[in-house]
PDB file of C-alpha atoms in Angstrom:
ATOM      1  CA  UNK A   1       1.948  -1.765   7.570  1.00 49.00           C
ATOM      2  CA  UNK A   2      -0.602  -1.937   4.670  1.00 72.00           C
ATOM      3  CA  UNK A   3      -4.205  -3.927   6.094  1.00 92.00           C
ATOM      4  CA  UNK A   4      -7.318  -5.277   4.158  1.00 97.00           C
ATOM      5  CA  UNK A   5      -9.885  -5.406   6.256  1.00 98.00           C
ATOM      6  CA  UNK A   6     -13.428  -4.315   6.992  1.00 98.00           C
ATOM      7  CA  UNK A   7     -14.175  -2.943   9.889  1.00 98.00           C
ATOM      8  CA  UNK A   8     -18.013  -3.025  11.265  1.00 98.00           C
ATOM      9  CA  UNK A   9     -19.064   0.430  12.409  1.00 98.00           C
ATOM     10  CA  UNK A  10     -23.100   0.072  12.535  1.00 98.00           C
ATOM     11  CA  UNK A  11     -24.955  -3.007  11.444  1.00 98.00           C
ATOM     12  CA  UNK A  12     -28.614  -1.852  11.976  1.00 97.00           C
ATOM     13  CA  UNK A  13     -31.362  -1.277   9.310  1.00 96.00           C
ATOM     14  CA  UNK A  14     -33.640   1.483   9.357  1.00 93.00           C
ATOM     15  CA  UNK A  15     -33.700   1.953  13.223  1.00 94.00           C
ATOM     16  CA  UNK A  16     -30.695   1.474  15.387  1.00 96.00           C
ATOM     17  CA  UNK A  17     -31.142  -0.787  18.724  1.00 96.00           C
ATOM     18  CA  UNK A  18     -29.148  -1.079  22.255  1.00 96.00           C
ATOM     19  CA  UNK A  19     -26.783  -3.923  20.532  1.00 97.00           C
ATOM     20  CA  UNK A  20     -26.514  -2.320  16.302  1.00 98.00           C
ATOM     21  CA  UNK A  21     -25.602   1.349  15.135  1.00 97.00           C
ATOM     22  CA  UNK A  22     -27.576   2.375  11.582  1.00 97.00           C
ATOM     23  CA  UNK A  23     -24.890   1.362   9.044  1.00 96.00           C
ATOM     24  CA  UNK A  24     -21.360   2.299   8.228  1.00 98.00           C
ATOM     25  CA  UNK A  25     -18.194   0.352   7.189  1.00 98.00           C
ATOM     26  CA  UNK A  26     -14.613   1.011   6.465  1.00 98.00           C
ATOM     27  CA  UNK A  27     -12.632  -0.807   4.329  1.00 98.00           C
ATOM     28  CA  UNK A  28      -9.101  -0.331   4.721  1.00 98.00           C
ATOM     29  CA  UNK A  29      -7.317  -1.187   1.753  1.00 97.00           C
ATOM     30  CA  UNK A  30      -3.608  -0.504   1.446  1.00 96.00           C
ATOM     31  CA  UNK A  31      -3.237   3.323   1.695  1.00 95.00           C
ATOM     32  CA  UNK A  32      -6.826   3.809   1.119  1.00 97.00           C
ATOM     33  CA  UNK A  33      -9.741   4.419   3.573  1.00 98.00           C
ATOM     34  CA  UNK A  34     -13.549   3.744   1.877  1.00 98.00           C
ATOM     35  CA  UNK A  35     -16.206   4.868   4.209  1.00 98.00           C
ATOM     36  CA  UNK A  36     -19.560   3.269   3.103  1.00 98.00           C
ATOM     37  CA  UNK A  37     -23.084   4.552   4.024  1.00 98.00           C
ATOM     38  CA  UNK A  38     -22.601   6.526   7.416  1.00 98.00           C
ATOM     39  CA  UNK A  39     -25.363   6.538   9.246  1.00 98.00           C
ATOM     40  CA  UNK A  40     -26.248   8.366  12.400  1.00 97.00           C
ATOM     41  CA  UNK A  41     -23.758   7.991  14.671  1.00 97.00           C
ATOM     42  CA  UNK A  42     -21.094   7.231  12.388  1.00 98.00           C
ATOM     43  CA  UNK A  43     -18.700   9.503  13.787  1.00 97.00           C
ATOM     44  CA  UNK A  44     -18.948   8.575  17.492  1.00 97.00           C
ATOM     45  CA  UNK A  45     -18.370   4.515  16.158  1.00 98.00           C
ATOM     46  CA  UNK A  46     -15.160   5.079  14.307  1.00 98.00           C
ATOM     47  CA  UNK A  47     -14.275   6.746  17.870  1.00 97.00           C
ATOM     48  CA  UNK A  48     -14.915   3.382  19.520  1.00 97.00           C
ATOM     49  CA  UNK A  49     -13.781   1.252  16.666  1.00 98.00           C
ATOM     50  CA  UNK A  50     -10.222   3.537  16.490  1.00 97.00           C
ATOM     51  CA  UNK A  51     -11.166   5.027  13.038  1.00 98.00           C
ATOM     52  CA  UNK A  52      -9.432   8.617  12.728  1.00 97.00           C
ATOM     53  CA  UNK A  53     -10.704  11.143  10.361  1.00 98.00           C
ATOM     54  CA  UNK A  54      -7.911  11.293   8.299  1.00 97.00           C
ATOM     55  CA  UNK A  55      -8.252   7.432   7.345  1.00 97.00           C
ATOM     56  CA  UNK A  56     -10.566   8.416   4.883  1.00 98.00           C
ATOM     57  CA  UNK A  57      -9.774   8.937   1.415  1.00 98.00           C
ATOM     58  CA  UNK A  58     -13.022   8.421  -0.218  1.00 98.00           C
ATOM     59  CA  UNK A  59     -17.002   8.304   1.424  1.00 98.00           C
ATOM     60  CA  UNK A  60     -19.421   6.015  -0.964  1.00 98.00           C
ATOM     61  CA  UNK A  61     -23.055   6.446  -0.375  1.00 98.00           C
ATOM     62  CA  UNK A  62     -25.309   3.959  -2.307  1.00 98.00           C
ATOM     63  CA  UNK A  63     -28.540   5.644  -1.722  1.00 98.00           C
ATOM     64  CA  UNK A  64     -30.073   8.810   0.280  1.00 98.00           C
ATOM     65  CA  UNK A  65     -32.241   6.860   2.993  1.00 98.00           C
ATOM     66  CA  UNK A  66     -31.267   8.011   6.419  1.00 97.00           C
ATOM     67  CA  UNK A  67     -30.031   5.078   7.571  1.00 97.00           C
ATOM     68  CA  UNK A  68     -26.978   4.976   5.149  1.00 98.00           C
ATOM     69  CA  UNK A  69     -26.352   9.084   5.020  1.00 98.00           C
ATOM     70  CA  UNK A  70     -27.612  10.618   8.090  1.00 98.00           C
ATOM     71  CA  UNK A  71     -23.804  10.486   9.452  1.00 98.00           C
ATOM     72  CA  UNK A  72     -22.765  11.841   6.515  1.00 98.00           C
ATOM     73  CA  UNK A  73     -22.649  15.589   7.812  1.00 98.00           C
ATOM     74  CA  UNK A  74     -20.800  14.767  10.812  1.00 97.00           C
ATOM     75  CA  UNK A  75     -18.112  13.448   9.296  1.00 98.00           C
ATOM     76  CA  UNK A  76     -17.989  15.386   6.846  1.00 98.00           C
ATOM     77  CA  UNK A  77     -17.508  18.143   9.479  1.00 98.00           C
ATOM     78  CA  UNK A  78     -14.974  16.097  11.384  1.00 98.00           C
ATOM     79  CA  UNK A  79     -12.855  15.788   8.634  1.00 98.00           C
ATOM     80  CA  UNK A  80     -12.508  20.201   8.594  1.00 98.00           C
ATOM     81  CA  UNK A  81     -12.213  20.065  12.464  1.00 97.00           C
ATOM     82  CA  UNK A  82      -9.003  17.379  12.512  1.00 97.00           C
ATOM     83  CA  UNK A  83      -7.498  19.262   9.209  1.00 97.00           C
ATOM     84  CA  UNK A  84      -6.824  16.226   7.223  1.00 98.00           C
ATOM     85  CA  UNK A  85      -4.584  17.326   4.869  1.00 97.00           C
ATOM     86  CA  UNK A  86      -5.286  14.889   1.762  1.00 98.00           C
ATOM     87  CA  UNK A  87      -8.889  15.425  -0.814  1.00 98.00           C
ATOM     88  CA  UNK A  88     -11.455  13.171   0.448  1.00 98.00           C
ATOM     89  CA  UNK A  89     -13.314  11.992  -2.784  1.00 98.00           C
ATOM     90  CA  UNK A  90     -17.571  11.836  -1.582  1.00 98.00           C
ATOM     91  CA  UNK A  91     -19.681   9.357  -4.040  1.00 98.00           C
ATOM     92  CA  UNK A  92     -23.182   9.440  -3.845  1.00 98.00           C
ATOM     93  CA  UNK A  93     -25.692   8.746  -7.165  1.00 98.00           C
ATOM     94  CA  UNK A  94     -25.994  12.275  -8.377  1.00 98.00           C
ATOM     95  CA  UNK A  95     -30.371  12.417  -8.807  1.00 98.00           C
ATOM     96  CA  UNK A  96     -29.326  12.927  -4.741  1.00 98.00           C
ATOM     97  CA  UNK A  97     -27.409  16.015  -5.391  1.00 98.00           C
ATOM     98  CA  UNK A  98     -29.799  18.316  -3.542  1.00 98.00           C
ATOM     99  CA  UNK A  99     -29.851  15.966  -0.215  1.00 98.00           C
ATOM    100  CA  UNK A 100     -26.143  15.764  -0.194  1.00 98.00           C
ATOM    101  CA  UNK A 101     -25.674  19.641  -0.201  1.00 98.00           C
ATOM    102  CA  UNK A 102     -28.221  19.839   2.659  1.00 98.00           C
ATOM    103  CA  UNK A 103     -26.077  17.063   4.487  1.00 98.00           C
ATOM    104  CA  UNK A 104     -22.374  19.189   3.885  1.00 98.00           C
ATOM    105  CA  UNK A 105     -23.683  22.432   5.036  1.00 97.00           C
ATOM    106  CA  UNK A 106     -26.578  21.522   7.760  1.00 96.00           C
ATOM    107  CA  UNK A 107     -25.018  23.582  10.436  1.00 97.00           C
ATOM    108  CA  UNK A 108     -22.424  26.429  10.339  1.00 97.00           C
ATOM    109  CA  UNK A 109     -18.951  25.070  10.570  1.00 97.00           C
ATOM    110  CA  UNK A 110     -15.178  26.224   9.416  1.00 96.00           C
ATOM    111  CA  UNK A 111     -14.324  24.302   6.004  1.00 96.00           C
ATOM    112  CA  UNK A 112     -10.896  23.398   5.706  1.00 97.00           C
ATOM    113  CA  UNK A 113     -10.674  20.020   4.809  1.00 97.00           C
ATOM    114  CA  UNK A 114     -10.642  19.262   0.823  1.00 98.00           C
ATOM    115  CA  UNK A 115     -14.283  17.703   0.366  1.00 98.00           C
ATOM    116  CA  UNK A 116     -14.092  16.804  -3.791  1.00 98.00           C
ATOM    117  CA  UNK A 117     -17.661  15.906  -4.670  1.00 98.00           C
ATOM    118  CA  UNK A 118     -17.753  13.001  -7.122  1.00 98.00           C
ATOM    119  CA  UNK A 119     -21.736  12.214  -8.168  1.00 98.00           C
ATOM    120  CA  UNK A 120     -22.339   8.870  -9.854  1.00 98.00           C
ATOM    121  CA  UNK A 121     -24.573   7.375 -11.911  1.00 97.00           C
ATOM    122  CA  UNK A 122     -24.763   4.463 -14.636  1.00 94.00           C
ATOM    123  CA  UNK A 123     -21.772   3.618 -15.643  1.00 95.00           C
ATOM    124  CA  UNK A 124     -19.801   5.524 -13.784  1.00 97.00           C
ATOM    125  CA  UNK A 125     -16.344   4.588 -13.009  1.00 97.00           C
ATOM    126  CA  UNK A 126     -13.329   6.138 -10.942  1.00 96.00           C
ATOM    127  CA  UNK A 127      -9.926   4.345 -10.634  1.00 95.00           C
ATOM    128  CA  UNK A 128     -10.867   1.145  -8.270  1.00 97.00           C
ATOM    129  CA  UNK A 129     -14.220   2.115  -7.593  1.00 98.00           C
ATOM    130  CA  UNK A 130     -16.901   1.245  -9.921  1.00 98.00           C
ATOM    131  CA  UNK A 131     -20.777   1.480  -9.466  1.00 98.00           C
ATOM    132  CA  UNK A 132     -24.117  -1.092 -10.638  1.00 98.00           C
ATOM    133  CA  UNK A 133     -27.351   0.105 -10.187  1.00 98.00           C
ATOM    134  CA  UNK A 134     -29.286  -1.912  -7.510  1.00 98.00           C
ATOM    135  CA  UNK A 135     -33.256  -2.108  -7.472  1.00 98.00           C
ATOM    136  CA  UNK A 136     -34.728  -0.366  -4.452  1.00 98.00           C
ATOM    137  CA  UNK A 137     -37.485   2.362  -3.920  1.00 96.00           C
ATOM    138  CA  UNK A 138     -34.858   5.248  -4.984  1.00 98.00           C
ATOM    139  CA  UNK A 139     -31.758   5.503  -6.698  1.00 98.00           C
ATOM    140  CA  UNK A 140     -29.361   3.177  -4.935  1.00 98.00           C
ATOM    141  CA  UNK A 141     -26.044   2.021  -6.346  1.00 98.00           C
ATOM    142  CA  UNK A 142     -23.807  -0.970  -5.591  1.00 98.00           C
ATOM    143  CA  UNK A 143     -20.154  -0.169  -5.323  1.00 98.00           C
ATOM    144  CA  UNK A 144     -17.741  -2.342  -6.474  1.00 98.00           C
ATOM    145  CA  UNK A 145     -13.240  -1.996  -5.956  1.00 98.00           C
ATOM    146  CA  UNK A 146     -11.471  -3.798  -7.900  1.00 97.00           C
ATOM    147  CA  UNK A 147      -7.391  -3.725  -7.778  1.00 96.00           C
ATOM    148  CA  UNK A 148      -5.399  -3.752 -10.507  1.00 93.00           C
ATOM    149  CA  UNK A 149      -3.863  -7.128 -11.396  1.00 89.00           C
ATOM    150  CA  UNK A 150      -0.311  -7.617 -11.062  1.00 87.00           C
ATOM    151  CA  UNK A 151       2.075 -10.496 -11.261  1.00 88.00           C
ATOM    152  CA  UNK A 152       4.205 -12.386  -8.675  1.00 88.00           C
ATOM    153  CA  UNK A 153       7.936 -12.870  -9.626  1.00 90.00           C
ATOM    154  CA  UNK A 154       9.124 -16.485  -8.715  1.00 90.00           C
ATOM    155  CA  UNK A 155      12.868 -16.468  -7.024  1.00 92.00           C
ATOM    156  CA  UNK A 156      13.488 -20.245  -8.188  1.00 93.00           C
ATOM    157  CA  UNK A 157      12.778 -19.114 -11.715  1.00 90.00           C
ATOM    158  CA  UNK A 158      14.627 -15.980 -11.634  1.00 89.00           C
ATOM    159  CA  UNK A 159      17.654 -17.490 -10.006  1.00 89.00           C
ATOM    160  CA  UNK A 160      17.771 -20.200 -12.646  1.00 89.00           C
ATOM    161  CA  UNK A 161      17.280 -17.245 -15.323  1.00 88.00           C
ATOM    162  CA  UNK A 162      20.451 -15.483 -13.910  1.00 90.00           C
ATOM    163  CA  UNK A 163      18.214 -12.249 -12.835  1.00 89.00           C
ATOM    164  CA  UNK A 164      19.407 -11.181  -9.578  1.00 91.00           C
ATOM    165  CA  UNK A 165      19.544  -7.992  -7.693  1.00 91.00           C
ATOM    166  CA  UNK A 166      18.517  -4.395  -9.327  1.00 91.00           C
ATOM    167  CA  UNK A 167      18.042  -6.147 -12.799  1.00 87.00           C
ATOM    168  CA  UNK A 168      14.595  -7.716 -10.980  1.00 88.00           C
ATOM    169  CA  UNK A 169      13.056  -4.715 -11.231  1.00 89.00           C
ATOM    170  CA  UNK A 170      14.038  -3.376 -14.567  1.00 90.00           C
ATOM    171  CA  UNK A 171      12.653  -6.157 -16.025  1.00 87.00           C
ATOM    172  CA  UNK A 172       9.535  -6.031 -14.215  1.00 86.00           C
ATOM    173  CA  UNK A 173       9.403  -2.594 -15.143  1.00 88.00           C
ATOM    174  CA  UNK A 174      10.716  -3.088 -19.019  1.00 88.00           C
ATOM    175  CA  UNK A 175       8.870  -6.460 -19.724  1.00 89.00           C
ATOM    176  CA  UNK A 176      12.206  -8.412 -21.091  1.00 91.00           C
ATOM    177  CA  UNK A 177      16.035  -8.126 -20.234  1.00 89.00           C
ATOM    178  CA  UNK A 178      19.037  -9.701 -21.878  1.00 90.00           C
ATOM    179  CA  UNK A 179      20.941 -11.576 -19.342  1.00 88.00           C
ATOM    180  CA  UNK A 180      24.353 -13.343 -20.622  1.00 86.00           C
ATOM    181  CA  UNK A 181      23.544 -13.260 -24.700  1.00 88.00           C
ATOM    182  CA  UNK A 182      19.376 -14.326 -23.559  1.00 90.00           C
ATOM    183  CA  UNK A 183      16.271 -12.900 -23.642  1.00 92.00           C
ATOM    184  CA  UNK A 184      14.364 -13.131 -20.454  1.00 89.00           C
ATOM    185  CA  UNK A 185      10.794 -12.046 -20.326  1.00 93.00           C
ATOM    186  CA  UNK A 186       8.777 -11.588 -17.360  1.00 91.00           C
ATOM    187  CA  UNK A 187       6.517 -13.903 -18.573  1.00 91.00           C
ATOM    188  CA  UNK A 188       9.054 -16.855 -17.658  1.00 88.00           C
ATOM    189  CA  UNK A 189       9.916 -15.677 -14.505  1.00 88.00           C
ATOM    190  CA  UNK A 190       6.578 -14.823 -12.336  1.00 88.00           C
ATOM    191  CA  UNK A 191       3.111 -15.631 -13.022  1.00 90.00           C
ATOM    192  CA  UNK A 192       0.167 -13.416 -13.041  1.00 89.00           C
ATOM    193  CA  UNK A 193      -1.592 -12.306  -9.439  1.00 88.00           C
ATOM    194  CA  UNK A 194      -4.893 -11.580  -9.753  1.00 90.00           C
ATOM    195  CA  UNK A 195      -6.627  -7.791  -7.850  1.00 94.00           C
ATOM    196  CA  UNK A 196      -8.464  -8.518  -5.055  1.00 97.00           C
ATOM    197  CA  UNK A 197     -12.054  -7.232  -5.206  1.00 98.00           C
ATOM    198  CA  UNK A 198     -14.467  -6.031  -2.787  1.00 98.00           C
ATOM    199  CA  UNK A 199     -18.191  -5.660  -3.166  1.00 98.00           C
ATOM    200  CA  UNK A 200     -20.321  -3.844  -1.384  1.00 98.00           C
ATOM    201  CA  UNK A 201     -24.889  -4.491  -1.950  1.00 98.00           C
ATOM    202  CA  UNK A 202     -26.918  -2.571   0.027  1.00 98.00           C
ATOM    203  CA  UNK A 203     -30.275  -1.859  -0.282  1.00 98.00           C
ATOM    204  CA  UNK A 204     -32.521  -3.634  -3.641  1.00 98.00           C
ATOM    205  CA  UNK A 205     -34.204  -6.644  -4.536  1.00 98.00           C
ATOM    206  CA  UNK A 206     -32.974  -9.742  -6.502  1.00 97.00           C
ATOM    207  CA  UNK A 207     -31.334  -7.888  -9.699  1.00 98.00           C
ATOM    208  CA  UNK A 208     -28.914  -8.482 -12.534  1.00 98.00           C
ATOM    209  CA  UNK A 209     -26.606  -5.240 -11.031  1.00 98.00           C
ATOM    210  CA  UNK A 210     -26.618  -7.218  -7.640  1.00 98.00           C
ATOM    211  CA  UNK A 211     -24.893  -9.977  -9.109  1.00 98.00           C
ATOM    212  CA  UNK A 212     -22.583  -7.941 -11.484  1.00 98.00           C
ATOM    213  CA  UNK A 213     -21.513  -6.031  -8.674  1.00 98.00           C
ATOM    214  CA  UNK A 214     -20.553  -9.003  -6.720  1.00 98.00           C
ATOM    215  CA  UNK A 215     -18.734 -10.859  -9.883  1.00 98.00           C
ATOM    216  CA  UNK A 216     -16.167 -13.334  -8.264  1.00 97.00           C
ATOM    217  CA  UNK A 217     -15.402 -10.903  -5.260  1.00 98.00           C
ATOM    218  CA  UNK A 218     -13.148 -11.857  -2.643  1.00 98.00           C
ATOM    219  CA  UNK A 219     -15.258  -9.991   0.227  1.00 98.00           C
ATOM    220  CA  UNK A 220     -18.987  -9.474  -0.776  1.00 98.00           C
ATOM    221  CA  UNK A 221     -21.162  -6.664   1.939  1.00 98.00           C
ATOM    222  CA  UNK A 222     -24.658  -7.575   1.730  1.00 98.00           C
ATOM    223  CA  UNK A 223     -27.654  -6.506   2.976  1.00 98.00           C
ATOM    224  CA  UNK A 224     -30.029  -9.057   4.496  1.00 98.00           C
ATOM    225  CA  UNK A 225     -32.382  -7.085   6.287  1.00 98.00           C
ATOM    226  CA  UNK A 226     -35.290  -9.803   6.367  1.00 98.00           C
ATOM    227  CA  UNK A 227     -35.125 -13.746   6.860  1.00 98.00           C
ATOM    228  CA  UNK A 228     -36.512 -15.791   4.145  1.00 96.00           C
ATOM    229  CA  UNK A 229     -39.966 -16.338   5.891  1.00 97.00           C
ATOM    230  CA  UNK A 230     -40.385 -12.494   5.386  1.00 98.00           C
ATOM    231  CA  UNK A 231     -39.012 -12.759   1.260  1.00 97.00           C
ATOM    232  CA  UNK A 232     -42.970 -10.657   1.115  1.00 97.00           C
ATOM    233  CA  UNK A 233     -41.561  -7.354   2.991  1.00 97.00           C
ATOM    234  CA  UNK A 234     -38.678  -7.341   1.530  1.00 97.00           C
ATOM    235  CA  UNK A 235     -40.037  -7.488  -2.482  1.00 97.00           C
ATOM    236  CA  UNK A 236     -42.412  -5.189  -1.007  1.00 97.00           C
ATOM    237  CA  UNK A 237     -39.634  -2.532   0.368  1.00 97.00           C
ATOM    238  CA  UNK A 238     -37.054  -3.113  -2.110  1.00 98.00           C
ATOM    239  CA  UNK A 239     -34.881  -5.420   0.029  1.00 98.00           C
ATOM    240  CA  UNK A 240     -32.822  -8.727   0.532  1.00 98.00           C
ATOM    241  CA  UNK A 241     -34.177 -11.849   2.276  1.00 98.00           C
ATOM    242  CA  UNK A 242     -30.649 -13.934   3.986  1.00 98.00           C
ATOM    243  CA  UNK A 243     -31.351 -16.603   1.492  1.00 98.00           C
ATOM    244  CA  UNK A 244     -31.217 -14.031  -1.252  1.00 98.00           C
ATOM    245  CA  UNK A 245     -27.891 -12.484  -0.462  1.00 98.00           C
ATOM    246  CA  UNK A 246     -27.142 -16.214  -0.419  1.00 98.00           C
ATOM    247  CA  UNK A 247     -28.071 -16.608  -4.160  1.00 98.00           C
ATOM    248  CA  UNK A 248     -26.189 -13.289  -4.953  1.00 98.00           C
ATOM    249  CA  UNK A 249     -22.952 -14.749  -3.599  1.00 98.00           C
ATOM    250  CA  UNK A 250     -23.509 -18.091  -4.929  1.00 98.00           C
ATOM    251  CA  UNK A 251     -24.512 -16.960  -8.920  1.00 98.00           C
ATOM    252  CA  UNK A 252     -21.175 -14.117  -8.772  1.00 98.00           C
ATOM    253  CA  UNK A 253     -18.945 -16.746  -7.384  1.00 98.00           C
ATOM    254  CA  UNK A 254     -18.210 -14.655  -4.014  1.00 98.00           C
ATOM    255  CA  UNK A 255     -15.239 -16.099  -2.237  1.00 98.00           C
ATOM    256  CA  UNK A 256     -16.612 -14.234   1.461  1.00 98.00           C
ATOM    257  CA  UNK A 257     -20.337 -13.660   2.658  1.00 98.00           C
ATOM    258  CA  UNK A 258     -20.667 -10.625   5.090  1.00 98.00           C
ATOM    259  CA  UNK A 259     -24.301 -10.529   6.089  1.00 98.00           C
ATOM    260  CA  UNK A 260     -25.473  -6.814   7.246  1.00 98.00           C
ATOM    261  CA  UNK A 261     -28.084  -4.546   7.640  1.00 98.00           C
ATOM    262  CA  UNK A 262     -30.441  -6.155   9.906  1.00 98.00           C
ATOM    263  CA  UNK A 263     -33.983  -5.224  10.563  1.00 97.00           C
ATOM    264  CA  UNK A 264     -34.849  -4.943  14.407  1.00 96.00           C
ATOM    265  CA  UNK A 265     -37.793  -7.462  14.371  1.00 96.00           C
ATOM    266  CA  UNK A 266     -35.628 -10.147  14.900  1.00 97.00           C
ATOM    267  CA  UNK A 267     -34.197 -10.464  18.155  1.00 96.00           C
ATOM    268  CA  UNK A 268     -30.260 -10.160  18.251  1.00 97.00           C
ATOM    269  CA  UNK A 269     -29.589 -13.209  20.049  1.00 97.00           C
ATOM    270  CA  UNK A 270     -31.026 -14.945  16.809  1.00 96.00           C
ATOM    271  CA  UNK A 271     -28.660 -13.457  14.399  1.00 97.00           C
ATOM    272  CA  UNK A 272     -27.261 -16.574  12.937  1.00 97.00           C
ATOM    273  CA  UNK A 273     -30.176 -17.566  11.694  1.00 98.00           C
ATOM    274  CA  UNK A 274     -28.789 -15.077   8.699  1.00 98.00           C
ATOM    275  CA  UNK A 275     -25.953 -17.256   8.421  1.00 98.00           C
ATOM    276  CA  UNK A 276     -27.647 -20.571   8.488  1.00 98.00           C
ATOM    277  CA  UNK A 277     -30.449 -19.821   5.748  1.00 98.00           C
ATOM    278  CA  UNK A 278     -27.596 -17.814   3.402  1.00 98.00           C
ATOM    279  CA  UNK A 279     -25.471 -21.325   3.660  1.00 98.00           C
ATOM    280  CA  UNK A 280     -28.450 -22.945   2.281  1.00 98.00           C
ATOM    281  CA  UNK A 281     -27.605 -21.074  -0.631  1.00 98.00           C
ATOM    282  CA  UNK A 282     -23.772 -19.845  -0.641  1.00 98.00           C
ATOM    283  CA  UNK A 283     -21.280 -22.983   0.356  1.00 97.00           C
ATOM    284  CA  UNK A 284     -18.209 -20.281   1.196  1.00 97.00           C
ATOM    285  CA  UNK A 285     -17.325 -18.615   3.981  1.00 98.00           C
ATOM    286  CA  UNK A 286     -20.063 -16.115   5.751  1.00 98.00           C
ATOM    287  CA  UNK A 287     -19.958 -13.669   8.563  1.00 98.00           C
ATOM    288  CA  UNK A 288     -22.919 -12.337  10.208  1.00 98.00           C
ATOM    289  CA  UNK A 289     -22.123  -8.701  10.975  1.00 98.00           C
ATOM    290  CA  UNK A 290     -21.866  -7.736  14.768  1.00 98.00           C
ATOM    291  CA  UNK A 291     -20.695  -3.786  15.069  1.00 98.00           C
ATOM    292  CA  UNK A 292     -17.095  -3.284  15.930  1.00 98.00           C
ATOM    293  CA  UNK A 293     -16.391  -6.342  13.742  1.00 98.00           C
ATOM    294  CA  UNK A 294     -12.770  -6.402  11.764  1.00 98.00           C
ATOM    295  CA  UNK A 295     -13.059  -8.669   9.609  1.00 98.00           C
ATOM    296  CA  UNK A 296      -9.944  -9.788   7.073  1.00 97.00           C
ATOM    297  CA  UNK A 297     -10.204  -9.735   3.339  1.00 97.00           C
ATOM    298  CA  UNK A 298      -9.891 -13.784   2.322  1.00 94.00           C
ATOM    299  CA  UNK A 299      -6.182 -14.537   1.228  1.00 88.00           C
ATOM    300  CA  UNK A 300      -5.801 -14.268  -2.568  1.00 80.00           C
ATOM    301  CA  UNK A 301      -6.340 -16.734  -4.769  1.00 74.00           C
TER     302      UNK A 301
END
């Protein structure tokens, strides 16, 4: 059975604590498997969380800061040690070339799994998967997947239209049919259903690529490693205050909030204070990250 969903594997900033792993998310998308920013300890999460290795068809790394690759060249070497049999795509902004070659070949191991190394910059695009550069200390990149839309056929319409049976998907497939001395287009019988699109902004500042990145998203990952009282640090270190990744969501037209990346100043029990300064912002629906996490994408629209 297909699932959307993203599941929580670490929710920390830059240094993990008893209750939040450094970062890393899967999003499980039909038959594909995105593994975003894998931190340290990556591997041993998906373990508790029930990821497998051969999940993954493609690893997306926004930026080269340990918290977001350190994991990287465990799973990387996981992926060789359970065989999977399909290419596993790796994105990762290409001025980090040189720290992502370190990270693949860091200790001596037996490559057999397909590793196809896919650098991106400005630009850049790659079937669903498209990236907007973000505003942080070094080269950081938000990813964006976008699915194709489609279009819904409508029974009551094609019933009335006399399509039944096989000649549903012929037309779908040939855009018009002649049924009984008529032409029926698709057009009259369905209507259109828009892709479902999933944004994922980790670490910047307030910036145009932020909100481009998060254009009218259905699910919207967002750091929010400070609270607003601390909107200083985070200009300072190239980050997001709660109430900005508020504003992000609010100016793209976000349908769903998730709220992640949290520094450990602030004490865990007080983690929905995230939530309660990004709804001053952002009137839809937000999540405050907890690790293990699964949390659905929204139903379409």
């Amino acid at each position: 059975m297909s699932r959307r969903e993203l599941v929580v594997l670490g929710s920390a900033s830059q240094t993990p604590t008893r209750h939040r792993n450094h970062n890393g998310y899967l999003l499980r998308f039909d038959t594909d498997g995105l593994l975003f920013d894998p931190g340290e300890g990556t591997q041993r999460q998906m373990a508790h969380a029930g990821v497998a290795a051969n999940e993954l068809t493609r690893i997306c790394v926004t930026h080269f800061h340990g918290d977001h690759s350190l994991g990287l060249a465990g799973v990387l070497q996981r992926l060789s040690l359970d065989t999977v049999a399909h290419p596993v795509h790796c994105h990762y902004p290409a001025s980090g070339q040189t720290y992502f070659d370190r990270l693949r070949y860091s200790t001596v191991y037996h490559e057999r799994a397909e590793i196809v190394p896919a650098p991106v910059g400005e630009g850049w695009r790659d079937g669903p998967l498209t990236v907007f550069p973000l505003d942080h200390r070094i080269d950081c990149f938000g990813y964006r997947y976008t699915e194709p839309d489609g279009i819904r056929m409508l029974p009551d319409r094609l019933e009335a239209a006399g399509v039944r049976g096989p000649a549903i998907g012929r037309l779908k497939e040939e855009g018009s049919l002649e049924v009984d001395g008529r032409t029926v287009h698709v057009a009259d019988v369905s209507r259109p259903k828009p892709g479902q699109v999933v944004a994922f902004v980790m670490d910047t500042r307030l910036c145009a690529g932020a909100v481009a990145c998060a254009r009218d998203a259905d699910l919207l990952v967002a750091e929010s490693t400070f609270r607003a009282a601390d909107a200083d640090l985070a200009t300072r270190y190239g980050h997001l205050t709660s109430a900005d990744a508020g504003r992000i969501a609010a100016e793209a037209g976000a349908r769903k909030l998730v709220l992640t990346h949290f520094s450990q100043r602030y004490p865990y029990e007080e983690a929905d204070a995230f939530g309660e300064e990004a709804a001053r912002e952002f009137d839809g629906e937000i999540v405050v990250a907890r690790d293990f996490d699964v949390i659905p994408l929204p139903r379409r629209r």
